[in-house]
Amino acid sequence: MALKLIQRCPLLGQIGIQRYPPVGPVCTTRLLSISSQGLPLCVACLCTSAIRRQSSKKPQSDCGIRSLTTIVKEPSFVASSSVGLHRDSGPRFRLTQLHRPTAAEEQAFQQRLGSCSSSRQVFTLLRTVEIISDTMAAAALHRVADLEQEGNSLKDPTVLEKDTIIALCFQLEQDSGRLTDAGLISALLACTRLFLDPWSTLMVRLVSESQERLDRGQMSVGQLCILGQAMLAVEGPGCVMLEQVMEQIQKQEPAKWSLADLLAAYRFLQGGVGEYGKFRDLLNAMHTHAVKVTSRMDPPAVSGLLSALVTLNQTQAMPLVINLCKQAVRHVPHFTDEELTIVLGALMHFGHSDHYFVEAMERYVPTMAFTSHPETVTKVVQFFGRRNILSPTVFDAVAESFVYRADDYSTSQVARQIMALGKLGYLPPNAGEVFRKVETILRTRFSHFQPRTLLNLLHSCTLVERFPVNFVSKVFSSYFLQQLQEQGTGMDRIVLAQLTQLYMTLKLECPFYEGPRLLPKYRVKSFLMSGRSLETPVDAHLYNSVKNGLVDLLGARSYFGSKVLTPYCYTLDVEIKLDEEGYVLPASHIDEVYKRIALCIDGQKRFTTNTRQLLGKEAIKQRHLRLLGYEVVQIPYYEFEKLQNKTGVVEYLHQRIFPHTYRLSW
């Protein structure tokens, strides 16, 4: 079987493995590694003989020349006996298929396994059992991987040299042909998570046996997905077995899949197989089925599925996202920190929020702000900020915890929490304590901030009228500006706009500032730009309604200007010019302008979604226009939309713009 597998794997030729004709009686299903000294390794050590010592790379990317692998005589061993290790040491459990543990025993084992917080505890647990099934053995390996995996390596690679692991792997190797389908593929996946060498005897045995089972075509969808995940880790997306797995999955009807199989398929596709728009028809059929079963999903299922949808960028699956959000409402108090972080990130990715979900978060956040993981707390604030939802309950609780916990936050987490406050233009009751803490962090960890992170933080402070002048001045130094350019591919317009507005804020609101100036080459001429902008474009429908009313009020279209770009980078929705006596001048008039009136026609997008509070960027705009000498007149949508007729519109505009003058009829 192994020879057949070797012949089918194109990877062999790439890594320098040579083939030798068998000499003497051999077992064609066993490959033994040769040590670097040329001596054959003993059977008990073989399964971990080629464990990666440099575990920084994924299995499929390790294409160096390995130690010589050949076919040798099969050593004799006693089947179904306890494992004999060097010096007769180590555990004495047996892997059995004849008299499997009962379902209750397996469940109890899984529960005890889940409570293990270290690999040593897993090994201790294994020593307490005499008989384990293949699925229990695989679960033990998975638990070790959960505890030891760190990125693309193990925290402690020597864990694989422990007698218990060696014994477990040895029995899996010897009994590979007698393992159940579920136990076989789970063990294979666990080995990839432990970064075992793909060409160690254990791995070759498991892969070759999996190939034989796959050829029979009797695996369930869930088992196919687990096998696919394992082969993706071993050989990458070009693996022949992977193609065979996908062919068998596509022959199935997702509408008939169990919930477990459906979730396994999403995880598998998320692993890299379903990227770049592949298998669109399969995914759409899966989405259709998933919509019908979301009500049965537990917290891990909801977060896992949302994570898959984000990775696969399934923007066409909004009905499924909406259903998952509704189901998440029930699970908010029961999500782990990691799961809640994923859910919030996914909802931000798809731009969706639900009124009931927001209410559930408002009930939950005050109970977790002081205890949850810093990234989870930060993601909560980010979610409310990104969705423009101003919830004093949430922000006050987080602000209170910020004062006590900020020293443990990363610079990115500090910045993102303050950015949410700035975006919504909200100051919590303990704002003084919060921003004193921010200033302390800036003073002690200034050099730790990434340039753009620091710029975002300082800019957000100014949106809520907090001015850390000593630190803002450093932003205009040539050294910082050079760092800002080197961090990305140069400065984009939003960065230049932030620098310009920061400088303008210092000049207008901090008259005592005498620090460095921002050179003209770093300034923009307009804050209004496509995409992310420091101004919100005027709502077209609301603007047209106001414009028609102004024509009736002033007598002609020529008496006001529209979308006027000022010398101060801000764009005015409407500008009205008055002479010294208070008469309206034509918009084209330049001389003898005594007063300028700036009409801010504020549509819904300029406010938070659930309150009538201006966003931070709109508040600073109106604040700066007043400091620049404009008379700012706000026309909010919630007032204008109440007007019933033309007469009401004209009267309203007259009252707002000229509250102290008597209007003549034209």
XYZ file of C-alpha atoms in Angstrom:
666
model
C 0.000 0.000 0.000
C 2.848 2.370 0.922
C 4.633 1.647 -2.369
C 1.438 2.498 -4.235
C 1.187 5.756 -2.300
C 4.825 6.667 -2.993
C 4.280 6.114 -6.701
C 1.247 8.423 -6.672
C 2.878 11.263 -4.709
C 4.710 13.716 -6.972
C 6.293 15.273 -3.901
C 8.757 12.420 -3.562
C 10.798 13.486 -6.540
C 11.012 17.014 -5.226
C 12.489 16.151 -1.834
C 15.154 13.726 -2.924
C 13.712 10.447 -1.663
C 15.210 7.550 -3.546
C 13.649 4.179 -4.195
C 15.478 0.898 -3.701
C 14.357 -2.546 -4.728
C 13.400 -4.702 -1.755
C 16.000 -7.247 -0.711
C 14.937 -10.348 1.162
C 11.539 -10.774 2.812
C 10.005 -7.386 3.463
C 6.772 -5.832 4.551
C 5.690 -3.511 1.762
C 3.512 -1.514 4.056
C 6.281 -0.275 6.317
C 8.870 2.437 5.759
C 11.629 2.896 8.320
C 13.774 6.014 8.586
C 17.550 5.830 8.797
C 19.230 8.000 11.377
C 21.756 10.644 10.416
C 24.505 8.207 11.489
C 23.246 5.609 9.070
C 21.807 3.328 11.754
C 18.217 2.128 11.636
C 16.029 3.532 14.348
C 14.233 1.242 16.784
C 10.535 0.715 16.319
C 9.524 2.397 19.565
C 11.245 5.613 18.557
C 10.416 5.463 14.870
C 7.081 7.244 14.951
C 8.733 10.409 16.220
C 12.130 9.952 14.593
C 11.505 12.597 12.001
C 9.616 15.097 14.124
C 10.621 18.532 13.064
C 13.193 20.148 15.248
C 12.781 23.341 13.269
C 9.024 23.678 13.586
C 8.794 27.191 12.194
C 7.611 25.946 8.804
C 4.439 24.223 7.788
C 4.748 20.609 6.656
C 4.019 21.313 3.021
C 6.662 23.979 2.728
C 9.582 21.860 3.992
C 11.182 20.772 0.759
C 14.753 20.150 1.882
C 16.577 16.825 1.354
C 15.580 14.447 4.121
C 17.479 11.544 5.609
C 17.473 8.436 3.436
C 14.232 6.467 3.518
C 14.202 2.872 2.317
C 12.284 -0.370 2.671
C 13.684 -2.773 5.259
C 12.680 -5.984 6.892
C 9.719 -5.813 9.181
C 10.767 -6.303 12.826
C 8.749 -8.769 14.792
C 6.356 -7.587 17.450
C 3.539 -9.061 19.477
C 0.125 -7.881 18.340
C -2.357 -6.626 20.892
C 0.229 -6.521 23.659
C 1.056 -3.558 25.800
C 3.690 -1.239 24.413
C 7.259 -2.037 25.359
C 9.508 0.984 25.496
C 13.176 1.285 26.264
C 14.070 -0.128 29.660
C 10.464 -1.321 30.025
C 9.448 2.157 31.137
C 6.364 4.187 30.369
C 2.626 3.649 30.123
C 0.876 0.311 29.653
C -2.398 1.292 27.971
C -3.661 -0.646 24.947
C -5.369 0.578 21.812
C -8.234 -1.789 21.123
C -10.888 -2.268 18.458
C -12.321 -5.550 19.780
C -13.699 -4.362 23.083
C -14.117 -0.645 22.684
C -14.905 1.518 25.723
C -18.593 2.306 26.133
C -20.023 5.608 24.933
C -20.256 6.776 28.545
C -16.597 5.907 29.152
C -15.535 7.759 26.018
C -17.592 10.799 26.996
C -16.107 10.817 30.498
C -12.621 10.563 28.989
C -13.322 13.470 26.612
C -14.556 15.623 29.501
C -11.460 14.862 31.577
C -9.305 15.528 28.528
C -10.942 18.903 27.961
C -10.175 19.915 31.536
C -6.443 19.278 31.084
C -4.516 22.550 31.070
C -1.084 21.145 30.211
C 0.441 18.318 28.215
C 1.674 16.750 31.440
C -1.921 16.463 32.650
C -2.863 14.773 29.359
C -0.066 12.232 29.840
C -1.147 11.628 33.425
C -4.700 11.000 32.239
C -3.506 8.508 29.627
C -1.576 6.589 32.292
C -4.782 6.128 34.277
C -6.565 4.235 31.502
C -5.728 0.708 30.384
C -7.831 0.511 27.223
C -8.575 3.342 24.826
C -10.257 3.498 21.437
C -8.638 5.020 18.360
C -10.865 8.104 18.598
C -9.782 8.580 22.223
C -6.144 8.280 21.187
C -6.614 10.838 18.412
C -8.442 13.167 20.810
C -5.484 12.989 23.202
C -3.099 13.992 20.413
C -5.412 16.854 19.436
C -5.483 18.073 23.030
C -1.696 18.091 23.168
C -1.715 20.097 19.925
C -4.247 22.538 21.413
C -1.995 23.110 24.392
C 1.368 23.184 22.631
C 0.676 24.707 19.215
C 1.935 28.256 18.793
C 1.715 29.570 15.250
C 3.580 27.168 12.974
C 5.533 25.445 15.715
C 5.231 23.839 19.124
C 5.997 25.767 22.289
C 7.915 22.767 23.599
C 9.002 20.364 20.822
C 10.408 17.950 23.421
C 6.838 17.052 24.348
C 6.922 14.658 21.397
C 9.779 12.732 22.996
C 7.713 11.737 26.013
C 7.148 8.008 26.483
C 3.380 8.400 26.464
C 3.322 10.113 23.071
C 5.779 7.588 21.635
C 3.668 4.690 22.881
C 0.474 6.207 21.541
C 1.947 6.905 18.118
C 3.522 3.444 17.984
C 0.188 1.725 18.546
C -1.527 3.940 15.966
C 1.199 2.967 13.515
C 0.936 -0.756 14.210
C -2.861 -0.829 14.116
C -3.385 1.633 11.236
C -5.166 -1.015 9.154
C -7.612 -1.782 11.958
C -8.512 1.788 12.894
C -12.022 3.064 12.252
C -12.393 5.684 9.527
C -13.089 8.358 12.147
C -10.118 7.365 14.301
C -7.758 7.098 11.333
C -8.351 10.511 9.812
C -8.577 12.237 13.185
C -5.208 10.769 14.141
C -3.747 11.896 10.813
C -4.992 15.449 11.330
C -3.652 15.478 14.896
C -0.227 14.445 13.621
C -0.172 17.357 11.174
C -1.087 19.714 14.014
C 1.871 18.343 15.986
C 4.099 19.004 12.948
C 5.259 15.412 12.544
C 7.433 14.795 9.520
C 5.189 13.806 6.565
C 7.695 11.078 5.689
C 7.964 9.488 9.108
C 6.696 5.926 9.148
C 3.638 6.811 11.203
C 2.553 9.508 8.773
C 3.147 7.352 5.706
C 1.164 4.508 7.263
C -1.763 6.785 8.114
C -1.764 8.513 4.730
C -1.560 5.264 2.758
C -4.360 3.709 4.800
C -6.449 6.871 4.322
C -5.894 6.654 0.579
C -7.175 3.092 0.549
C -10.277 4.047 2.542
C -10.836 7.042 0.273
C -10.730 4.793 -2.799
C -13.571 2.752 -1.344
C -15.776 5.862 -1.411
C -17.547 5.113 1.869
C -16.440 8.040 4.026
C -18.974 10.528 5.366
C -18.800 14.204 4.423
C -17.389 15.087 7.832
C -14.669 12.468 7.524
C -13.799 13.616 4.014
C -13.407 17.168 5.281
C -11.098 16.131 8.118
C -9.022 14.071 5.688
C -8.911 17.054 3.333
C -7.669 19.317 6.132
C -4.909 16.849 6.938
C -3.764 16.480 3.338
C -3.875 20.237 2.863
C -1.417 20.510 5.745
C 0.780 17.704 4.414
C 1.049 18.568 0.726
C -0.787 21.844 0.161
C -3.573 22.669 -2.318
C -1.955 20.748 -5.199
C -2.378 17.371 -3.504
C -3.965 14.643 -5.666
C -5.825 13.175 -2.698
C -7.304 16.610 -2.017
C -8.827 16.695 -5.484
C -10.284 13.248 -4.914
C -11.755 14.406 -1.599
C -13.406 17.423 -3.237
C -14.833 15.274 -6.020
C -16.531 13.021 -3.478
C -17.838 15.964 -1.431
C -19.325 17.632 -4.513
C -21.257 14.462 -5.334
C -23.141 14.824 -2.044
C -26.258 16.952 -1.560
C -25.687 19.604 1.155
C -29.427 19.660 1.905
C -29.069 16.129 3.340
C -25.984 16.822 5.442
C -26.059 16.764 9.209
C -25.179 19.954 11.061
C -21.816 18.462 12.067
C -20.989 17.597 8.443
C -22.048 21.064 7.274
C -19.779 22.793 9.792
C -16.917 20.444 8.926
C -17.311 21.368 5.251
C -17.164 25.092 6.045
C -14.002 24.589 8.133
C -12.420 22.584 5.345
C -13.175 25.163 2.660
C -12.043 27.920 4.990
C -8.645 26.236 5.257
C -7.727 27.394 1.761
C -9.541 25.038 -0.581
C -12.526 27.352 -1.152
C -10.660 30.599 -1.713
C -10.537 32.614 -4.934
C -14.177 31.926 -5.765
C -13.778 28.154 -6.126
C -16.725 25.804 -5.598
C -19.262 28.654 -5.729
C -22.176 26.318 -6.495
C -21.279 24.058 -3.572
C -20.995 27.038 -1.224
C -24.326 28.500 -2.319
C -26.024 25.149 -1.694
C -24.357 25.000 1.728
C -25.554 28.539 2.543
C -29.120 27.600 1.624
C -29.023 24.610 3.956
C -27.253 26.544 6.723
C -30.002 29.185 6.813
C -32.477 26.441 7.745
C -30.420 25.006 10.601
C -28.995 28.115 12.302
C -31.545 27.785 15.110
C -29.773 24.558 16.163
C -26.280 26.050 16.279
C -24.418 26.425 19.567
C -21.911 29.244 20.283
C -18.862 27.493 18.721
C -20.907 26.711 15.587
C -22.134 30.296 15.177
C -18.678 31.818 15.612
C -17.022 29.136 13.471
C -19.440 29.596 10.599
C -19.149 33.400 10.696
C -15.365 33.040 10.671
C -15.574 30.816 7.578
C -17.857 33.272 5.787
C -15.367 36.082 6.437
C -12.381 34.049 5.253
C -14.244 32.974 2.119
C -15.615 36.532 1.693
C -19.142 35.289 1.086
C -20.777 38.696 0.688
C -23.650 37.075 -1.208
C -24.593 35.114 1.917
C -26.212 38.018 3.791
C -29.411 36.054 4.600
C -27.197 33.541 6.403
C -25.268 36.317 8.187
C -28.554 37.862 9.361
C -29.781 34.505 10.674
C -26.491 33.872 12.453
C -26.695 37.309 14.070
C -30.187 36.473 15.361
C -28.903 33.192 16.765
C -25.929 35.000 18.315
C -28.355 37.075 20.409
C -29.203 33.933 22.399
C -25.543 33.049 22.895
C -24.008 36.430 23.831
C -23.527 35.543 27.529
C -22.221 32.081 26.625
C -19.610 32.940 23.981
C -15.991 32.527 24.995
C -13.850 35.637 24.543
C -12.382 34.213 21.351
C -15.798 33.335 19.939
C -17.270 36.754 20.712
C -14.254 38.436 19.122
C -14.848 36.425 15.941
C -18.591 37.195 15.903
C -18.047 40.940 16.310
C -15.323 40.960 13.668
C -17.585 39.141 11.212
C -20.509 41.509 11.784
C -18.173 44.442 11.134
C -16.868 42.742 8.004
C -20.361 42.292 6.581
C -21.600 45.662 7.839
C -24.509 44.196 9.785
C -25.936 44.907 13.214
C -29.159 43.846 14.843
C -31.188 45.830 17.368
C -31.636 42.777 19.587
C -27.947 41.918 19.358
C -27.063 45.451 20.474
C -29.430 45.150 23.437
C -27.906 41.795 24.378
C -24.425 43.349 24.246
C -25.575 46.261 26.411
C -26.684 43.788 29.056
C -23.501 41.720 28.807
C -20.663 44.262 28.451
C -20.910 45.740 31.980
C -20.370 42.215 33.358
C -17.277 41.465 31.270
C -15.444 44.778 30.779
C -13.092 44.141 33.722
C -12.498 40.432 33.149
C -12.564 39.584 29.440
C -9.517 39.443 27.204
C -8.291 42.923 26.191
C -8.812 42.127 22.508
C -12.419 41.110 23.154
C -13.155 44.351 25.028
C -11.481 46.323 22.246
C -13.479 44.483 19.588
C -16.716 45.355 21.424
C -15.867 49.059 21.295
C -14.748 48.771 17.686
C -18.031 47.142 16.721
C -20.120 49.924 18.233
C -17.840 52.540 16.704
C -17.796 50.976 13.250
C -21.578 50.624 13.242
C -21.999 54.225 14.541
C -23.983 52.960 17.533
C -23.670 55.216 20.563
C -24.423 53.184 23.659
C -23.527 55.047 26.872
C -24.024 51.777 28.784
C -21.296 50.059 26.772
C -18.883 52.967 26.461
C -19.166 53.996 30.118
C -18.431 50.437 31.271
C -15.444 50.102 28.945
C -14.157 53.567 29.861
C -14.291 52.661 33.545
C -12.343 49.452 32.935
C -9.877 51.320 30.688
C -8.598 53.372 33.602
C -7.669 50.203 35.519
C -6.657 47.882 32.690
C -5.013 50.072 30.037
C -1.488 49.268 31.254
C -2.081 45.692 30.125
C -3.423 46.732 26.720
C -1.302 46.791 23.594
C -0.773 50.154 21.917
C -3.136 49.054 19.145
C -5.873 48.206 21.659
C -5.483 51.566 23.418
C -5.707 53.415 20.106
C -8.731 51.476 18.847
C -10.710 52.131 22.012
C -10.050 55.884 21.867
C -10.747 55.926 18.113
C -14.260 54.627 18.781
C -14.901 57.469 21.246
C -13.559 59.981 18.749
C -15.609 58.661 15.887
C -18.860 58.885 17.830
C -17.885 62.170 19.469
C -18.644 60.754 22.913
C -17.044 61.621 26.240
C -17.800 59.201 29.099
C -18.424 60.536 32.619
C -14.855 59.691 33.648
C -13.321 61.319 30.548
C -10.762 63.160 32.685
C -9.404 59.902 34.116
C -9.481 58.182 30.711
C -7.438 60.839 28.935
C -5.010 61.230 31.832
C -4.414 57.511 31.426
C -3.936 57.975 27.676
C -1.390 60.714 28.349
C 0.469 58.466 30.786
C 0.609 55.677 28.200
C 1.846 58.105 25.551
C 4.552 59.317 27.901
C 5.765 55.861 28.933
C 5.224 53.927 25.695
C 5.470 56.565 22.970
C 8.180 54.708 21.060
C 6.101 51.500 21.082
C 3.350 52.964 18.895
C 3.353 52.293 15.178
C 3.325 55.654 13.349
C -0.172 55.302 11.871
C -1.570 53.929 15.117
C -0.203 56.970 16.947
C -1.614 59.343 14.338
C -5.056 57.718 14.608
C -4.955 57.985 18.406
C -3.954 61.651 18.504
C -6.405 62.609 15.782
C -9.231 60.859 17.661
C -8.367 62.795 20.836
C -8.856 66.103 19.018
C -12.271 65.007 17.716
C -13.533 65.077 21.318
C -11.642 68.269 22.238
C -8.755 66.610 24.019
C -5.392 68.023 22.972
C -2.210 66.142 24.001
C -0.131 69.025 22.622
C 3.257 67.734 23.766
C 2.807 64.571 21.732
C 1.007 66.051 18.743
C 3.984 68.331 18.136
C 6.217 65.267 17.694
C 4.022 64.131 14.815
C 5.175 67.100 12.733
C 8.869 66.316 13.150
C 10.743 65.251 10.034
C 11.759 62.002 11.766
C 8.163 60.954 12.465
C 6.961 61.950 9.004
C 9.734 59.833 7.512
C 8.639 56.873 9.652
C 5.070 57.440 8.518
C 6.156 57.209 4.898
C 8.280 54.107 5.425
C 5.513 52.170 7.182
C 3.440 51.813 4.018
C 3.836 52.630 0.368
C 3.938 56.337 1.127
C 1.324 58.597 2.647
C -2.199 58.193 1.344
C -4.660 61.073 1.277
C -6.388 60.130 4.515
C -3.069 60.298 6.411
C -2.275 63.691 4.901
C -5.796 64.857 5.735
C -5.383 63.760 9.362
C -2.053 65.589 9.602
C -3.630 68.712 8.110
C -6.601 68.655 10.480
C -4.322 68.016 13.470
C -2.258 71.051 12.553
C -5.359 73.169 11.977
C -6.709 72.064 15.366
C -3.552 73.186 17.125
C -3.594 76.578 15.404
C -7.307 77.177 16.058
C -7.912 75.567 19.450
C -4.475 75.745 21.075
C -3.325 79.337 20.456
C -0.409 78.846 22.866
C 1.096 76.152 20.602
C 4.561 77.123 19.394
C 5.878 73.761 18.202
C 6.905 72.578 14.728
C 4.794 73.525 11.728
C 3.422 71.048 9.222
C 5.156 71.744 5.933
C 2.838 72.719 3.055
C 3.809 69.620 1.058
C 2.088 67.451 3.680
C -1.191 69.396 3.633
C -4.293 68.650 1.596
C -6.642 71.204 0.075
C -9.870 69.340 0.810
C -11.018 67.017 3.574
C -13.807 65.693 1.345
C -12.651 62.687 -0.655
C -14.008 59.416 -1.951
C -13.995 56.430 0.361
C -12.805 57.170 3.883
C -13.100 60.906 4.433
C -12.879 63.500 7.221
C -16.221 64.874 6.041
C -19.511 63.162 5.225
C -20.884 64.116 1.782
C -24.229 65.904 1.892
C -27.313 63.750 1.426
C -28.460 64.470 -2.152
C -32.211 64.203 -1.521
C -32.125 66.367 1.598
C -29.885 68.902 -0.157
C -32.298 69.279 -3.091
C -35.224 69.852 -0.753
C -33.319 72.539 1.175
C -32.059 74.123 -2.058
C -35.607 74.531 -3.393
C -36.674 76.117 -0.115
C -33.721 78.548 -0.234
C -34.676 79.661 -3.748
C -38.154 80.483 -2.460
C -36.732 82.215 0.610
C -34.005 84.309 -1.065
C -35.746 84.903 -4.382
C -33.138 83.443 -6.745
C -30.630 80.612 -7.029
C -27.775 83.098 -7.443
C -27.947 84.220 -3.808
C -26.270 81.172 -2.330
C -23.393 78.920 -3.238
C -23.451 75.126 -3.084
C -20.707 72.716 -2.076
C -18.210 75.529 -1.623
C -14.613 74.535 -0.880
C -13.159 76.960 1.652
C -9.476 77.913 1.972
C -9.550 75.889 5.184
C -10.114 72.500 3.507
C -13.758 72.154 4.591
C -16.577 71.970 2.052
C -19.716 73.969 2.856
C -23.049 72.449 1.874
C -24.430 75.952 1.317
C -22.793 79.369 1.778
C -24.727 82.644 2.088
C -22.872 85.978 2.051
C -24.104 89.132 3.794
C -22.897 92.733 3.590
C -22.392 94.964 6.612
C -26.057 95.947 6.709
C -27.241 92.355 6.631
C -28.328 92.213 3.012
C -27.784 88.986 1.057
C -25.094 89.253 -1.596
C -24.892 87.178 -4.793
C -22.782 84.053 -4.323
C -20.306 85.325 -6.925
C -19.663 88.509 -4.944
C -16.128 88.683 -3.523
C -15.735 92.212 -2.151
C -17.498 93.796 0.809
C -18.489 90.454 2.342
C -19.123 91.158 6.014
C -20.522 87.828 7.180
C -20.555 84.290 5.817
C -23.258 81.830 6.819
C -22.420 78.122 6.503
C -25.466 75.868 6.234
C -24.743 72.336 7.423
C -27.421 70.136 5.872
C -26.983 67.161 8.148
C -28.485 63.905 6.906
C -28.737 60.653 8.853
C -25.177 59.576 8.028
C -23.751 62.524 9.955
C -25.281 61.291 13.198
C -24.939 58.156 15.271
C -27.500 55.602 14.143
C -29.453 55.403 17.386
C -29.203 58.971 18.730
C -29.230 62.531 17.432
C -25.577 63.164 18.211
C -23.239 64.372 15.506
C -20.296 62.136 14.667
C -16.941 63.386 15.874
C -15.762 64.465 12.427
C -18.892 66.584 11.879
C -18.671 68.154 15.322
C -15.050 69.233 14.785
C -15.936 70.654 11.366
C -18.684 72.868 12.781
C -16.442 73.834 15.703
C -13.642 74.880 13.372
C -15.963 76.802 11.040
C -17.188 78.893 14.000
C -13.598 79.589 15.054
C -12.837 80.629 11.467
C -15.583 83.258 11.598
C -18.483 81.493 9.920
C -21.963 81.603 11.353
C -22.896 77.932 11.358
C -26.559 77.065 10.833
C -27.461 73.426 11.252
C -30.339 71.918 9.245
C -30.785 68.431 10.765
C -32.767 65.848 8.846
C -34.995 64.979 11.803
C -36.356 68.536 11.891
C -36.569 69.168 8.163
C -38.405 65.916 7.402
C -41.283 66.975 9.653
C -42.158 69.930 7.397
C -45.360 69.292 5.487
C -45.392 71.844 2.654
C -43.540 74.552 0.792
C -44.721 77.303 3.127
C -43.544 75.361 6.143
C -40.122 74.848 4.544
C -39.646 78.541 3.824
C -40.755 79.575 7.302
C -38.434 77.021 8.886
C -35.409 78.147 6.834
C -36.108 81.800 7.582
C -36.312 81.083 11.287
C -33.063 79.108 11.228
C -31.014 81.452 9.032
C -32.455 84.873 9.870
C -34.047 84.456 13.307
C -33.961 88.194 14.106
C -35.227 89.669 10.817
C -38.688 90.122 9.344
C -39.261 88.324 6.052
C -40.802 90.229 3.131
C -42.874 88.354 0.565
C -41.407 88.332 -2.929
